[in-house]
Coordinates of C-alpha atoms in Angstrom, one line a residue:
Chain A
D1 CA 0.0 0.0 0.3
V2 CA 0.9 3.6 -1.2
K3 CA 2.0 5.1 2.3
V4 CA 2.8 8.8 3.2
T5 CA 3.2 10.0 6.4
Q6 CA 3.4 13.2 8.4
S7 CA 5.7 13.0 11.8
S8 CA 2.7 15.3 13.7
R9 CA -0.8 15.2 13.5
Y10 CA -1.3 18.2 15.6
L11 CA 1.3 21.0 16.8
V12 CA 1.2 23.8 18.7
K13 CA 4.1 26.4 18.8
R14 CA 5.3 29.8 19.7
T15 CA 5.5 33.2 17.5
G16 CA 9.6 32.8 16.6
E17 CA 10.0 29.7 16.8
K18 CA 11.7 27.2 14.1
V19 CA 9.6 24.5 13.3
F20 CA 10.4 21.2 11.5
L21 CA 7.3 19.7 9.5
E22 CA 8.1 15.5 8.3
C23 CA 7.1 13.9 5.8
V24 CA 8.6 10.5 5.1
Q25 CA 7.1 8.0 1.9
D26 CA 7.9 4.8 1.6
M27 CA 7.1 4.4 -2.3
D28 CA 10.3 5.5 -3.9
H29 CA 9.1 8.4 -5.5
E30 CA 11.3 11.0 -7.1
N31 CA 8.5 13.6 -6.4
M32 CA 7.8 15.4 -3.5
F33 CA 5.6 18.3 -2.6
W34 CA 4.3 20.7 0.8
Y35 CA 1.1 22.1 0.0
R36 CA -0.8 24.4 2.8
Q37 CA -5.2 24.3 3.0
D38 CA -7.1 27.3 4.6
P39 CA -11.0 27.4 4.1
G40 CA -12.1 29.1 1.2
L41 CA -8.4 28.9 -0.9
G42 CA -7.9 24.8 -1.3
L43 CA -4.4 23.7 -1.3
R44 CA -1.6 25.9 -2.5
L45 CA 1.6 24.6 -3.2
I46 CA 4.6 25.3 -1.2
Y47 CA 8.2 23.6 -2.4
F48 CA 8.3 20.8 -4.5
S49 CA 11.4 18.5 -5.0
Y50 CA 12.1 16.6 -7.4
D51 CA 15.3 14.3 -6.6
V52 CA 17.1 14.4 -3.7
K53 CA 18.3 17.9 -2.7
M54 CA 16.7 19.5 -5.8
K55 CA 14.1 21.9 -5.0
E56 CA 11.8 24.2 -6.2
K57 CA 9.8 27.2 -5.2
G58 CA 5.6 26.4 -5.4
D59 CA 3.4 29.3 -5.1
I60 CA 3.5 30.8 -2.0
P61 CA 7.5 30.3 -0.9
E62 CA 7.8 32.8 1.7
G63 CA 8.7 32.7 5.2
Y64 CA 9.7 28.4 4.1
S65 CA 12.4 26.0 3.1
V66 CA 12.6 22.7 2.5
S67 CA 15.1 20.1 3.1
R68 CA 15.8 16.7 0.8
E69 CA 18.5 14.9 2.0
K70 CA 17.3 11.7 1.3
K71 CA 14.9 10.6 -1.1
E72 CA 11.9 9.6 0.9
R73 CA 12.1 12.2 3.1
F74 CA 10.7 15.6 2.5
S75 CA 11.0 18.2 5.2
L76 CA 9.6 21.7 5.9
I77 CA 11.2 24.0 8.2
L78 CA 9.7 27.4 9.0
E79 CA 12.4 29.6 10.1
S80 CA 10.6 31.9 12.5
A81 CA 7.1 30.9 12.4
S82 CA 4.1 33.8 12.8
T83 CA 0.5 33.2 13.5
N84 CA 0.2 33.7 9.0
Q85 CA 1.6 30.2 9.2
T86 CA -1.3 28.7 11.5
S87 CA -2.7 26.1 8.6
M88 CA -3.0 22.6 8.2
Y89 CA 0.0 21.5 5.6
L90 CA -0.2 18.6 3.6
C91 CA 3.1 16.4 2.4
A92 CA 2.2 14.1 -1.2
S93 CA 4.5 12.4 -3.1
S94 CA 4.3 11.1 -6.6
W95 CA 6.5 8.6 -9.1
R96 CA 6.7 11.0 -11.9
A97 CA 5.7 14.6 -13.5
R98 CA 1.9 14.8 -13.5
A99 CA 1.1 11.6 -12.4
E100 CA -1.4 11.4 -9.4
A101 CA 0.5 12.6 -6.0
F102 CA -0.2 10.4 -3.0
F103 CA -0.7 12.7 0.5
G104 CA 0.0 12.1 4.1
Q105 CA -3.0 13.0 6.8
G106 CA -2.2 16.3 7.3
T107 CA -0.2 18.5 10.2
R108 CA -2.7 20.9 11.7
L109 CA -0.1 23.3 12.6
T110 CA -1.0 26.3 15.0
V111 CA 1.2 29.0 15.7
V112 CA 0.2 31.4 19.0
Chain B
A1 CA -1.3 30.6 -15.7
Q2 CA -3.5 28.1 -14.9
K3 CA -7.0 28.1 -12.8
V4 CA -9.3 25.7 -11.5
T5 CA -13.0 27.0 -10.7
Q6 CA -15.4 25.0 -8.4
A7 CA -18.5 27.6 -8.4
Q8 CA -20.0 25.6 -6.0
T9 CA -18.5 26.0 -2.2
E10 CA -21.1 23.3 -0.7
I11 CA -23.9 21.3 -1.8
S12 CA -26.3 19.3 0.3
V13 CA -28.9 16.3 -0.5
V14 CA -30.5 13.9 0.6
E15 CA -29.5 9.9 0.6
K16 CA -29.9 7.9 -2.7
E17 CA -30.2 11.4 -5.0
D18 CA -28.0 11.9 -8.0
V19 CA -25.3 14.7 -7.6
T20 CA -22.5 16.8 -10.1
L21 CA -20.0 18.4 -8.6
D22 CA -18.5 21.0 -11.4
C23 CA -15.0 22.0 -12.6
V24 CA -13.7 24.6 -15.1
Y25 CA -10.1 24.8 -15.7
E26 CA -7.8 27.5 -17.5
T27 CA -5.1 26.5 -19.5
R28 CA -3.1 27.1 -22.3
D29 CA -1.4 23.8 -22.8
T30 CA -2.5 21.6 -25.4
T31 CA -1.4 19.0 -23.3
Y32 CA -2.6 19.1 -19.3
Y33 CA -4.1 16.1 -16.9
L34 CA -6.8 16.8 -14.3
F35 CA -7.6 14.9 -11.3
W36 CA -10.1 15.0 -9.0
Y37 CA -9.4 14.7 -4.9
K38 CA -12.0 13.5 -1.8
Q39 CA -11.3 14.4 1.3
P40 CA -13.3 12.6 4.0
P41 CA -14.0 14.8 7.8
S42 CA -10.1 12.6 8.4
G43 CA -8.2 14.7 6.4
E44 CA -6.4 12.1 3.9
L45 CA -6.7 13.3 0.4
V46 CA -7.9 10.1 -1.6
F47 CA -7.0 10.1 -5.5
L48 CA -10.1 9.3 -7.6
I49 CA -8.7 9.9 -11.8
R50 CA -6.2 11.3 -13.6
R51 CA -7.4 12.2 -17.0
N52 CA -4.7 13.4 -19.7
S53 CA -6.0 16.1 -22.1
F54 CA -6.2 13.9 -25.0
D55 CA -8.7 11.2 -23.5
E56 CA -12.2 12.9 -23.7
Q57 CA -14.0 9.6 -22.8
N58 CA -16.3 9.4 -20.3
E59 CA -15.2 7.6 -17.3
I60 CA -17.4 5.2 -14.8
S61 CA -16.1 3.7 -11.7
G62 CA -19.0 2.5 -8.8
R63 CA -21.4 5.2 -8.7
Y64 CA -18.8 7.7 -9.9
S65 CA -18.8 9.0 -13.2
W66 CA -16.6 11.9 -15.0
N67 CA -17.3 14.0 -18.3
F68 CA -14.9 15.8 -20.0
Q69 CA -15.3 18.2 -22.1
K70 CA -12.8 20.5 -23.9
S71 CA -15.2 22.6 -25.6
T72 CA -16.4 23.9 -22.5
S73 CA -13.1 23.4 -20.6
S74 CA -15.2 20.9 -17.9
F75 CA -14.4 18.0 -16.5
N76 CA -17.6 17.7 -13.9
F77 CA -18.1 14.6 -11.8
T78 CA -21.0 13.1 -10.7
I79 CA -22.1 10.6 -7.9
T80 CA -24.9 8.0 -8.8
A81 CA -27.5 7.1 -5.5
S82 CA -25.8 8.9 -2.9
Q83 CA -24.8 7.5 0.1
V84 CA -23.8 9.5 4.1
V85 CA -20.4 8.6 3.6
D86 CA -19.7 10.4 0.4
S87 CA -19.7 13.5 2.7
A88 CA -16.0 14.8 2.3
V89 CA -14.9 17.9 0.3
Y90 CA -14.1 16.9 -3.2
F91 CA -10.9 19.1 -5.2
C92 CA -10.4 19.0 -8.9
A93 CA -7.0 19.5 -10.4
L94 CA -4.8 20.4 -13.2
S95 CA -1.0 19.8 -13.8
E96 CA 0.2 21.5 -16.9
Y97 CA 2.7 19.3 -19.0
G98 CA 6.4 21.2 -19.6
S99 CA 5.5 24.0 -17.5
G100 CA 9.1 24.9 -15.7
G101 CA 10.3 21.2 -15.9
G102 CA 10.7 18.9 -12.8
A103 CA 7.6 17.9 -11.1
D104 CA 5.7 21.1 -10.5
G105 CA 2.5 20.5 -8.9
L106 CA -0.9 20.4 -9.0
T107 CA -3.0 23.4 -8.9
F108 CA -6.4 22.6 -7.0
G109 CA -9.6 24.6 -7.1
K110 CA -11.0 26.0 -3.6
G111 CA -13.4 22.3 -3.5
T112 CA -16.8 21.2 -2.7
H113 CA -18.1 20.8 0.4
L114 CA -20.6 17.8 -0.5
I115 CA -22.9 17.0 2.5
I116 CA -25.2 13.9 2.7
Q117 CA -28.3 13.7 4.3
P118 CA -29.4 10.4 5.5

């Protein structure tokens, strides 16, 4: 079975903290993605990666960075968390470009 | 630029009714891919279908069917004889071919919240 696992389901962090969201996939997929989901806005792409150590900005990269040191793991980093980064974060992977993506269960991050 | 519009924010029907979720997209590419995903209350997006721009054949999978019409840039999703378990948020998404290289990502519509009442 396809499996994308996000390290936390719920997370509460303070403003200014450095936050790491971890995502692991066990399908040997080349591509991995981070989206955020907000009410009324749908899903928006933050960053994606098509290979180890490769990354590309999505539509809303400001305030975020990513790391992909191993093929199966893709981390989203909030360098200095702010309240407007309170959101649901979804990680996904796909085996090639334009193929269907498989999603993790999501991390609901609250920044206080 | 690409854009996906799901004009229906929320739909509520009684169980066993048929319901159609609309999706209209914009793209300048001739090669592109369209997707539907389901997000139940648990939160995890579930892949339903992927269709490329050269395949306009309608598809049926059990109670689910999809109608792709390039002439109107629409990719609508119909659930026949709806059930309470169909209650979820449904997203339509678009991926263009060859834009920017690499993996790119999906452009999602804002979703339609479908409520099936018993």
